[in-house]
PDB file of C-alpha atoms and ligand atoms in Angstrom:
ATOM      1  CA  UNK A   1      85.443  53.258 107.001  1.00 56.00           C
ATOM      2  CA  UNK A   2      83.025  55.384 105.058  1.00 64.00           C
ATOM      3  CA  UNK A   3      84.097  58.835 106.174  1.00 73.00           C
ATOM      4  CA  UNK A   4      81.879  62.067 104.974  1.00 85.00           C
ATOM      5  CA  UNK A   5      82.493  66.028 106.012  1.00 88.00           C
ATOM      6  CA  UNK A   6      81.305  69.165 104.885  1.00 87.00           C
ATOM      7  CA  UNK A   7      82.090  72.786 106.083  1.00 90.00           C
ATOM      8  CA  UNK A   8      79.558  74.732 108.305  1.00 89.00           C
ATOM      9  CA  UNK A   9      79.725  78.198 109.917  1.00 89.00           C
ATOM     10  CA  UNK A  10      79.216  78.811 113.500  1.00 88.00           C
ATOM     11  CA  UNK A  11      79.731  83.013 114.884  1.00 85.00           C
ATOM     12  CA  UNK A  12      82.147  83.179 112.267  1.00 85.00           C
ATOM     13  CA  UNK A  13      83.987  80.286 112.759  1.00 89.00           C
ATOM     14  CA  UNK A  14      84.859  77.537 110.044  1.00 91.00           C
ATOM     15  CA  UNK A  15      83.460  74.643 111.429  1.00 93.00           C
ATOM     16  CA  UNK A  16      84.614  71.173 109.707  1.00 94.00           C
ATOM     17  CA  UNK A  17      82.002  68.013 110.386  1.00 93.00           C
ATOM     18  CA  UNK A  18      83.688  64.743 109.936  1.00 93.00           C
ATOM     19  CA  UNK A  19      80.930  62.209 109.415  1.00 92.00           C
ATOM     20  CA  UNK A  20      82.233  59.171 110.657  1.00 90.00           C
ATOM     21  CA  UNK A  21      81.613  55.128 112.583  1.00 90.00           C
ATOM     22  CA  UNK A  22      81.973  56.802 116.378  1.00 92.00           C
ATOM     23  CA  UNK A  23      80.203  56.472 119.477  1.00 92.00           C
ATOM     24  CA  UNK A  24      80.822  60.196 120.477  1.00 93.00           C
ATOM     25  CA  UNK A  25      81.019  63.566 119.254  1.00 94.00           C
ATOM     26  CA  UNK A  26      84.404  64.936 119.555  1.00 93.00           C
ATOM     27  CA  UNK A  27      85.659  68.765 118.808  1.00 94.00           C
ATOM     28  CA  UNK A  28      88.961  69.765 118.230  1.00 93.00           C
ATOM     29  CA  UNK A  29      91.247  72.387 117.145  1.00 92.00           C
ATOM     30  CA  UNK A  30      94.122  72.310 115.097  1.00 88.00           C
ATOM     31  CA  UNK A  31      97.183  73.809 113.943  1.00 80.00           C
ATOM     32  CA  UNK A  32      98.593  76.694 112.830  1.00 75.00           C
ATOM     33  CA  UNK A  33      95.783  78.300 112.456  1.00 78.00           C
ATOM     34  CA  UNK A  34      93.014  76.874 114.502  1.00 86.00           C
ATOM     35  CA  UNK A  35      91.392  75.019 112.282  1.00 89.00           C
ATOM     36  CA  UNK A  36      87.670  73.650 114.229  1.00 93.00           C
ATOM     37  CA  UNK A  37      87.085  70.043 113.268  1.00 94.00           C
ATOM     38  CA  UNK A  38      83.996  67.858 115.021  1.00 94.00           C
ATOM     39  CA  UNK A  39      83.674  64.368 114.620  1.00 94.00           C
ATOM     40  CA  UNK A  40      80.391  63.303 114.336  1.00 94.00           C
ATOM     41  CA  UNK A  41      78.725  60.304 114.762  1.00 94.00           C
ATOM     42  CA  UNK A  42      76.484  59.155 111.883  1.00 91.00           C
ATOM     43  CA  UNK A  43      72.773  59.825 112.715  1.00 89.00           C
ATOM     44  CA  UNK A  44      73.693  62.821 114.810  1.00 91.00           C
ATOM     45  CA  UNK A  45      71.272  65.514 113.626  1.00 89.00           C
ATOM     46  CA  UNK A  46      72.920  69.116 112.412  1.00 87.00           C
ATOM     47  CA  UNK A  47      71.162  71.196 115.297  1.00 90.00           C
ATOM     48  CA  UNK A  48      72.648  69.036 117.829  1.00 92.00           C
ATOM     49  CA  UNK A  49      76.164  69.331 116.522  1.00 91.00           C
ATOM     50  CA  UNK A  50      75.153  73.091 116.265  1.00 92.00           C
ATOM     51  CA  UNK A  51      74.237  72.999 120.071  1.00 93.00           C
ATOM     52  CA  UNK A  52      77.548  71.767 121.135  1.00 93.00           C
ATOM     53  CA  UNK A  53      79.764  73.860 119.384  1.00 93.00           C
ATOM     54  CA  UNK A  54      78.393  77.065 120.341  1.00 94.00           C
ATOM     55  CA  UNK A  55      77.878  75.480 123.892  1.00 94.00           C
ATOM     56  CA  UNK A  56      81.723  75.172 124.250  1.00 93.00           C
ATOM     57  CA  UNK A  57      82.475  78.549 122.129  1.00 93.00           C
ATOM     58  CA  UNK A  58      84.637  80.463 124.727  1.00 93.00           C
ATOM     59  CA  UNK A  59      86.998  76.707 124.927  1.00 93.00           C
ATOM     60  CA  UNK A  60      87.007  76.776 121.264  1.00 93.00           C
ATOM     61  CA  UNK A  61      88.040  80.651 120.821  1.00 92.00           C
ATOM     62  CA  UNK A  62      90.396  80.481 123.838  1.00 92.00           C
ATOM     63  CA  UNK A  63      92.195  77.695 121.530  1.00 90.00           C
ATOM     64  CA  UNK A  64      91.999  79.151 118.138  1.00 89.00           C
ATOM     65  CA  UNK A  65      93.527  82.561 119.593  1.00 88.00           C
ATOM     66  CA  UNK A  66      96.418  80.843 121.214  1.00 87.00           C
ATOM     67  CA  UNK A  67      97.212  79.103 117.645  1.00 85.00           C
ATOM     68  CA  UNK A  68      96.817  82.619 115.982  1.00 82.00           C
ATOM     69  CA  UNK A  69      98.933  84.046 118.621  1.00 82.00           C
ATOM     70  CA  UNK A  70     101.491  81.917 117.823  1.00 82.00           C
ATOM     71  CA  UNK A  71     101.314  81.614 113.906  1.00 80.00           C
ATOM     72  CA  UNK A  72     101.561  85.454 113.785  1.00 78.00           C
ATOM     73  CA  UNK A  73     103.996  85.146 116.258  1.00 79.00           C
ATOM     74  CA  UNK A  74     106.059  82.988 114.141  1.00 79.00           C
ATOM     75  CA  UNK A  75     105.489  85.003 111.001  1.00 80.00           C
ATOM     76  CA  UNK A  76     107.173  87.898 112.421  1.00 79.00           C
ATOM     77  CA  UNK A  77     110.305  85.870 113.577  1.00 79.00           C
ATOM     78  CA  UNK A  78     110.373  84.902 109.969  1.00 77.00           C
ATOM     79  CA  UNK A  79     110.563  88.681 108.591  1.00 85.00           C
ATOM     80  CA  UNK A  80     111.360  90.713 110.938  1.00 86.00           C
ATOM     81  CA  UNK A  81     115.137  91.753 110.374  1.00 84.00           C
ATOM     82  CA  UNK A  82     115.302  90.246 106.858  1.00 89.00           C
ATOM     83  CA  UNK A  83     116.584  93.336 104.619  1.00 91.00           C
ATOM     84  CA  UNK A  84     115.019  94.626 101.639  1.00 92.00           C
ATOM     85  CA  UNK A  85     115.767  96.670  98.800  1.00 93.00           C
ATOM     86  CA  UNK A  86     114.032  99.720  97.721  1.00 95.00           C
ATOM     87  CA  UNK A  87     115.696 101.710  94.584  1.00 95.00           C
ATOM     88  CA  UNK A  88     118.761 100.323  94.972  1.00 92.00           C
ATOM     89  CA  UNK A  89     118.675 101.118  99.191  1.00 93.00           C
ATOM     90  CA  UNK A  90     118.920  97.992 101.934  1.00 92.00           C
ATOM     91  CA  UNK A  91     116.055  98.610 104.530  1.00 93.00           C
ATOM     92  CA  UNK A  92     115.422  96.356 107.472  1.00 93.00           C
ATOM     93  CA  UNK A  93     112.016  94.775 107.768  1.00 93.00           C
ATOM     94  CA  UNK A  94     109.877  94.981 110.471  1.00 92.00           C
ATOM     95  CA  UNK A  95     106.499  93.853 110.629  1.00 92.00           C
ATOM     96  CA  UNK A  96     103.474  95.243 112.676  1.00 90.00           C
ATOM     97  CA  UNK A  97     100.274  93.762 112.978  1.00 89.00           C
ATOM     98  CA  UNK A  98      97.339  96.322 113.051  1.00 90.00           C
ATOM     99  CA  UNK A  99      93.596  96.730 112.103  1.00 90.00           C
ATOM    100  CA  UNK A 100      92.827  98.622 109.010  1.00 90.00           C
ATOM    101  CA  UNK A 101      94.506  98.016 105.091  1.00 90.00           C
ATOM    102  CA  UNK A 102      98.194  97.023 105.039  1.00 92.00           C
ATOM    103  CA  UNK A 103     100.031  99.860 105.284  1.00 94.00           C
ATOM    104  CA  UNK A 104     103.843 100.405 103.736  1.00 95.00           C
ATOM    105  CA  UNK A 105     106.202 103.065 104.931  1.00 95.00           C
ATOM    106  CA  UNK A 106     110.116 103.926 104.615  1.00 95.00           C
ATOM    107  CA  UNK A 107     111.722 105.122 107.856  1.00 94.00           C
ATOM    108  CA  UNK A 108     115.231 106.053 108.255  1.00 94.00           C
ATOM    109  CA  UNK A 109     116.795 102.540 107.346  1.00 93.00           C
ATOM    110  CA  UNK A 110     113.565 100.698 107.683  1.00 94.00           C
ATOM    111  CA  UNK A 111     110.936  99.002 105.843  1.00 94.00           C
ATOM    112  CA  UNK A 112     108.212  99.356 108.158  1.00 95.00           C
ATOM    113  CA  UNK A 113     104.857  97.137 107.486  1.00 95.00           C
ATOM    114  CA  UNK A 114     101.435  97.557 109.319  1.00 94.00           C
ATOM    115  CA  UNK A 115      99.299  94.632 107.913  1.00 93.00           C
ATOM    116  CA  UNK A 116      96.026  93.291 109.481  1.00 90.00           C
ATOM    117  CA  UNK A 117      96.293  90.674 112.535  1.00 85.00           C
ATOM    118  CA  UNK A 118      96.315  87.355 111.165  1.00 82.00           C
ATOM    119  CA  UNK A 119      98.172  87.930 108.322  1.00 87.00           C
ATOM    120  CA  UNK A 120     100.717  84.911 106.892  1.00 85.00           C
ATOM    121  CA  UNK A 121     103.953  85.089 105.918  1.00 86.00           C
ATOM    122  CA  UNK A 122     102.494  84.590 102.492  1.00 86.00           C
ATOM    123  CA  UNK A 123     100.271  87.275 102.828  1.00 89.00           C
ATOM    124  CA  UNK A 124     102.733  89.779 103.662  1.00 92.00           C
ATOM    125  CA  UNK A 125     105.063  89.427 101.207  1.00 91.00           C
ATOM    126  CA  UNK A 126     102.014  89.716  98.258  1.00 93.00           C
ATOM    127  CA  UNK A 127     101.625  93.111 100.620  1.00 94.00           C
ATOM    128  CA  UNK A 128     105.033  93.790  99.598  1.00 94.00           C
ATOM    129  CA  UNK A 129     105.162  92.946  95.957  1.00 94.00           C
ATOM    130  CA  UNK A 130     101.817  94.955  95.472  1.00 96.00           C
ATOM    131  CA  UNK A 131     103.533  98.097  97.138  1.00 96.00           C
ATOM    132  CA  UNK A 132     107.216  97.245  94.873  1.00 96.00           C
ATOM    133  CA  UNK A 133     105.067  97.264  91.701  1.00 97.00           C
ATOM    134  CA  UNK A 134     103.025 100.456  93.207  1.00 97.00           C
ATOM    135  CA  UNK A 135     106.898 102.038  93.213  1.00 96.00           C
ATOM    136  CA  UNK A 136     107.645 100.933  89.677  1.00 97.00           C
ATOM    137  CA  UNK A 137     104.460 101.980  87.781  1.00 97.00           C
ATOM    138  CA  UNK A 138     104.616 105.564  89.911  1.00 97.00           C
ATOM    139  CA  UNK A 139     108.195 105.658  88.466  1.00 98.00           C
ATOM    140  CA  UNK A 140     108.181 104.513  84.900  1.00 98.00           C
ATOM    141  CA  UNK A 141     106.196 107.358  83.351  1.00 98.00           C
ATOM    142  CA  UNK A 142     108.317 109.858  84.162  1.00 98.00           C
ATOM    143  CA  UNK A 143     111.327 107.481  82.841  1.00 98.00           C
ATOM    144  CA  UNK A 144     109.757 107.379  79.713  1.00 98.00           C
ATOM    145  CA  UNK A 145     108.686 111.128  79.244  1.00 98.00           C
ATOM    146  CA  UNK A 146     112.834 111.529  79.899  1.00 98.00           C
ATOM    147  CA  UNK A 147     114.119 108.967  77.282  1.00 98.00           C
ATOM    148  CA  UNK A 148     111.571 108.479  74.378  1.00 98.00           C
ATOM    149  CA  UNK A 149     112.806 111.806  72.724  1.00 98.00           C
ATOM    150  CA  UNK A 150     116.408 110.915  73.435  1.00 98.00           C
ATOM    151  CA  UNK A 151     116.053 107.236  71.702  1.00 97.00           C
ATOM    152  CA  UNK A 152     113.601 108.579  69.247  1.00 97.00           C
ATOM    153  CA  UNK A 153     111.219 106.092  69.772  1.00 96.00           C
ATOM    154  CA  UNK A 154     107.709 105.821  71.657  1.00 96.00           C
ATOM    155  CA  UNK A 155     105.824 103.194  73.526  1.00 97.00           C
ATOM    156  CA  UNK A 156     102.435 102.442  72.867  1.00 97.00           C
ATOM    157  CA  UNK A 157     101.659 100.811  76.095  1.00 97.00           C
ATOM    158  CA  UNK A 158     103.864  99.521  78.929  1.00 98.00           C
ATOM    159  CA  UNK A 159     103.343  97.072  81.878  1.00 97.00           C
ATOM    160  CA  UNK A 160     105.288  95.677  84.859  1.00 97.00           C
ATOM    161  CA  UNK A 161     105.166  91.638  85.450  1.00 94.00           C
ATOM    162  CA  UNK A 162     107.865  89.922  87.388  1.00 91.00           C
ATOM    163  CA  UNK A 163     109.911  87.657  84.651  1.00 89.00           C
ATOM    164  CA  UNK A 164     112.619  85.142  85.619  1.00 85.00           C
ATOM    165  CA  UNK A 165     115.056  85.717  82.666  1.00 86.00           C
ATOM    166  CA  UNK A 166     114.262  89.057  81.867  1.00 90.00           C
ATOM    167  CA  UNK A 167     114.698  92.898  83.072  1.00 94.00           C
ATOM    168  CA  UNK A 168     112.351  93.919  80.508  1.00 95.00           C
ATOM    169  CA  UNK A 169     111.227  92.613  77.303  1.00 94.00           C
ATOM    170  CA  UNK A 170     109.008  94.793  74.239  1.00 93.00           C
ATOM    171  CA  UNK A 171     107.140  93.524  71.102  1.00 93.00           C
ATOM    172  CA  UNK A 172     107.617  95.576  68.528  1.00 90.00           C
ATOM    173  CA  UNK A 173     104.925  95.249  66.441  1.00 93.00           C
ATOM    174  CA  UNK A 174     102.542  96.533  68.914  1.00 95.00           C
ATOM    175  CA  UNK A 175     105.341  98.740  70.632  1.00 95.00           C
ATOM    176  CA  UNK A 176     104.175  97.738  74.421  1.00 97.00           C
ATOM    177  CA  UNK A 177     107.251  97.536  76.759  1.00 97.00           C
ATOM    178  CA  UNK A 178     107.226  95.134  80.162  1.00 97.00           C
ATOM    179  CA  UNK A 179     108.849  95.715  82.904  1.00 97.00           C
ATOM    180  CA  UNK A 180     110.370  93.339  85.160  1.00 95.00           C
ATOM    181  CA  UNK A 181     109.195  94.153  88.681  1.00 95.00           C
ATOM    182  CA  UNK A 182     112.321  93.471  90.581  1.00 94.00           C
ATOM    183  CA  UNK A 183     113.740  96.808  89.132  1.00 96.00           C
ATOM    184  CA  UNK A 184     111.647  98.820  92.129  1.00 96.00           C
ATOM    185  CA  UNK A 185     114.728  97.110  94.121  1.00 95.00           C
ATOM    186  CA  UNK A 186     117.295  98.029  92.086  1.00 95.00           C
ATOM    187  CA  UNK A 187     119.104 101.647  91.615  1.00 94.00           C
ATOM    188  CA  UNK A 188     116.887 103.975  89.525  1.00 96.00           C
ATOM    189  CA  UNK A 189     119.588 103.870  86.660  1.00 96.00           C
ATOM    190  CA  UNK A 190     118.759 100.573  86.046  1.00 96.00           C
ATOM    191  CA  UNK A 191     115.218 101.088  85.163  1.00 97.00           C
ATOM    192  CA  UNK A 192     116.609 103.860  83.100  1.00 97.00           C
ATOM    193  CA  UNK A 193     118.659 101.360  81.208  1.00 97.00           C
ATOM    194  CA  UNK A 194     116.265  98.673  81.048  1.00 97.00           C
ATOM    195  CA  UNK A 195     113.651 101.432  79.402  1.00 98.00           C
ATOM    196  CA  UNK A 196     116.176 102.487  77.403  1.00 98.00           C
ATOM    197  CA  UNK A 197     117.470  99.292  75.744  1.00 97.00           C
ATOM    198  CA  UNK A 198     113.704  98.222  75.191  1.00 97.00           C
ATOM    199  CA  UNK A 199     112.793 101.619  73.322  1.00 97.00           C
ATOM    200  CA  UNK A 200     115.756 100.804  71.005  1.00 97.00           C
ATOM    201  CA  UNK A 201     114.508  97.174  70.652  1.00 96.00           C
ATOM    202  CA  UNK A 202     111.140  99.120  68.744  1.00 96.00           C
ATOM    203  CA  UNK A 203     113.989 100.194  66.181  1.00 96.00           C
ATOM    204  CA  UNK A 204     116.417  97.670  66.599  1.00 95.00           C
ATOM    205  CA  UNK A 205     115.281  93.765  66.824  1.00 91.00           C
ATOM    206  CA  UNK A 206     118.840  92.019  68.477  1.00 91.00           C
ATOM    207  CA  UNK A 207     121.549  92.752  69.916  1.00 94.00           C
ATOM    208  CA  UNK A 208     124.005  94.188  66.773  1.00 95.00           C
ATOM    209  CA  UNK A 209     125.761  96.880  65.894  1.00 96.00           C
ATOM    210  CA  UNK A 210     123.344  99.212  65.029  1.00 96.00           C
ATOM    211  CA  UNK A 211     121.536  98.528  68.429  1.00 97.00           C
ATOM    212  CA  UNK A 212     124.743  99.150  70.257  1.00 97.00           C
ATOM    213  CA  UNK A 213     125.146 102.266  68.291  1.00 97.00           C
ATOM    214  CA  UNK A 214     121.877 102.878  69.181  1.00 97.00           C
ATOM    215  CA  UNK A 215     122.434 102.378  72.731  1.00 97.00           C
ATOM    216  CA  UNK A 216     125.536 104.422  72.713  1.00 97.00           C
ATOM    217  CA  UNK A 217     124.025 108.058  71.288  1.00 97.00           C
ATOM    218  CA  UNK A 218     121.031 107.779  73.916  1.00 97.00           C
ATOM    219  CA  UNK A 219     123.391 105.983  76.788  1.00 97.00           C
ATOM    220  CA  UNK A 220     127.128 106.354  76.449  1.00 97.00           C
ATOM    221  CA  UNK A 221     127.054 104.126  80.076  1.00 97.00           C
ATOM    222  CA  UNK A 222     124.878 101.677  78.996  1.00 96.00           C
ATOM    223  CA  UNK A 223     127.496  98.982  79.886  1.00 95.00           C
ATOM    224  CA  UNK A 224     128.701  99.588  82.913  1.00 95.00           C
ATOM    225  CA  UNK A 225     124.748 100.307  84.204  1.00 95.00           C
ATOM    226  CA  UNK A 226     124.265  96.659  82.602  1.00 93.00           C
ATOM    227  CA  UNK A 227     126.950  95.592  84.242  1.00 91.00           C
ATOM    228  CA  UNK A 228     126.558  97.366  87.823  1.00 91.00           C
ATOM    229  CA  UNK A 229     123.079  95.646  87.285  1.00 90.00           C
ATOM    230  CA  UNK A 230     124.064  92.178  86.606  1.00 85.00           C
ATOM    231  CA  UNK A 231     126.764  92.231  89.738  1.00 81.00           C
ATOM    232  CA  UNK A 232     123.566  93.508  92.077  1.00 76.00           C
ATOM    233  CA  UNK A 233     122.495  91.713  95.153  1.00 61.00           C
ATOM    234  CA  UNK A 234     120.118  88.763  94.225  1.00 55.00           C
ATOM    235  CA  UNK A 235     119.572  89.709  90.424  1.00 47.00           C
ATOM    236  CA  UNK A 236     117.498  87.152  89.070  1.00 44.00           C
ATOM    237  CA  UNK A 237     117.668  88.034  85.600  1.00 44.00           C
ATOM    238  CA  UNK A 238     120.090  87.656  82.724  1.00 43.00           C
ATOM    239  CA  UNK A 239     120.618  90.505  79.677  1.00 45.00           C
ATOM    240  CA  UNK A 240     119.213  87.816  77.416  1.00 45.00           C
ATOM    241  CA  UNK A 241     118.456  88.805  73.875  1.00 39.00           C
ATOM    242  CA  UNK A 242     114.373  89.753  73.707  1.00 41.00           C
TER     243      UNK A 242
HETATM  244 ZN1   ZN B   1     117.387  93.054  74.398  1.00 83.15          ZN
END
C-alpha cells in the first residue's frame, strides 16, 4: 500500500498527515508525548484536513495534555530521590517543573532542579551536566593559579570534556590540559590531583621515576588522593598512563 506523510503545523501543534488507501479521515494522538497523526485519504485536499483538525482542537489538546501530564509525571518518578554528587557531597534530587530557564540550586542535602514543563528525562540530565561542567570550569582557574608555581609548570589552555578512561589527559607540545568532567562530583582534592599530575605530564611524559619525584615535591599525598579517588562512588575512570 503506497503510504505518503509529511509534517504540517496547526496553532502550534505538530501535525503528521499519513497519505494513505482509506475511505475516512481519521485523527489520533499518541504516546508519550502526544504525538497528532491524521490519516488521510488520497485526494483529500490540505484545507480540508486543515478544517478538521482545528475543528476538533480542544479534543486534540485535552489528549496531548493528559500524555504530557503523564510523561512529566513519569520523568519525575524516574529522578526524583536518585542522589547526586556535588564536590565530593551526596545530594538528593528533586525535580520541579517551572516556566522560565532551568534553574540549579543546592539546599541543605538537596539538589534542587526547576526546569521548564515538558522537559524529558533526557533533557534534564543535559540540564545537569551543563550546570556540573559550569562547577568545574568556575573551579579550575583558581586550581591552577594554586599549583602551576608549585609544579613549575604552566598551561597554555585547558578544557573540560567527559572521557571514559581518563581523569584528565594534557598534550604537551601545545601544553593544553583536559579535564574530565566527572571531577565536579568528586572531592575538590581530586581535581587538585588530577591538575597536578597533568602539569607534571608538560615536564614529565610517563609514569617514571622522575614523574613520581615530580609528583612527590609538589604532592607528598598524591597516592592516597589517587587512591581515595579510584575507591570513589561510581568512578568511571582508570589512572591510565596519558
Ligand atoms: Zn598520567
Amino acid at each position: 500500500m503506497a503510504v505518503q506523510t509529511y509534517w504540517i503545523k496547526v496553532d502550534d501543534i505538530d501535525v503528521k498527515l499519513v497519505f494513505k488507501h482509506i475511505k475516512h479521515l481519521h485523527i489520533g494522538i499518541y504516546p508519550p508525548r502526544g504525538e497528532v497523526r491524521v490519516s488521510v485519504p488520497f485526494g483529500v485536499r490540505e484545507e480540508y484536513v486543515l478544517w478538521a483538525v482545528r475543528s476538533r482542537l480542544p479534543w486534540i489538546n485535552k489528549h496531548r495534555e493528559r500524555f504530557q501530564r503523564a510523561a512529566s509525571q513519569n520523568m519525575q518518578e524516574m529522578l526524583n530521590g536518585e542522589f547526586h554528587y556535588v564536590w565530593g557531597r551526596r545530594y538528593l534530587l528533586s525535580v520541579e517543573e517551572q516556566p522560565g530557564h532551568a534553574l540549579i540550586v543546592l539546599e541543605g542535602d538537596r539538589l534542587h532542579m526547576c526546569v521548564p514543563p515538558g522537559s524529558t528525562a533526557d533533557r534534564v540530565r543535559q540540564y545537569l551536566d551543563a550546570w556540573y561542567r559550569i562547577q568545574l570550569k568556575n573551579a579550575i582557574p583558581g586550581v591552577l593559579r594554586a599549583w602551576e608555581p608549585i609544579v613549575g609548570a604552566r598551561v597554555s589552555d585547558w578544557g573540560v570534556r567527559r572521557m571514559k578512561t581518563l581523569w584528565g589527559s594534557c598534550n604537551a607540545t601545545s601544553g593544553r590540559i583536559t579535564i574530565n568532567l566527572e571531577l565536579a562530583k568528586k572531592h575538590p582534592e581530586s581535581l587538585d590531583c588530577v591538575v597536578v599530575h597533568e602539569l607534571v605530564h608538560l615536564l614529565e611524559r610517563g609514569h617514571g621515576t622522575r614523574f613520581k619525584v615530580r609528583m612527590d615535591q609538589a604532592m607528598p599525598d598524591w597516592r592516597a588522593r589517587q587512591r581515595r579517588l579510584s575507591q570513589s562512588v561510581s568512578s568511571p575512570g582508570l589512572w591510565t598512563p596519558s
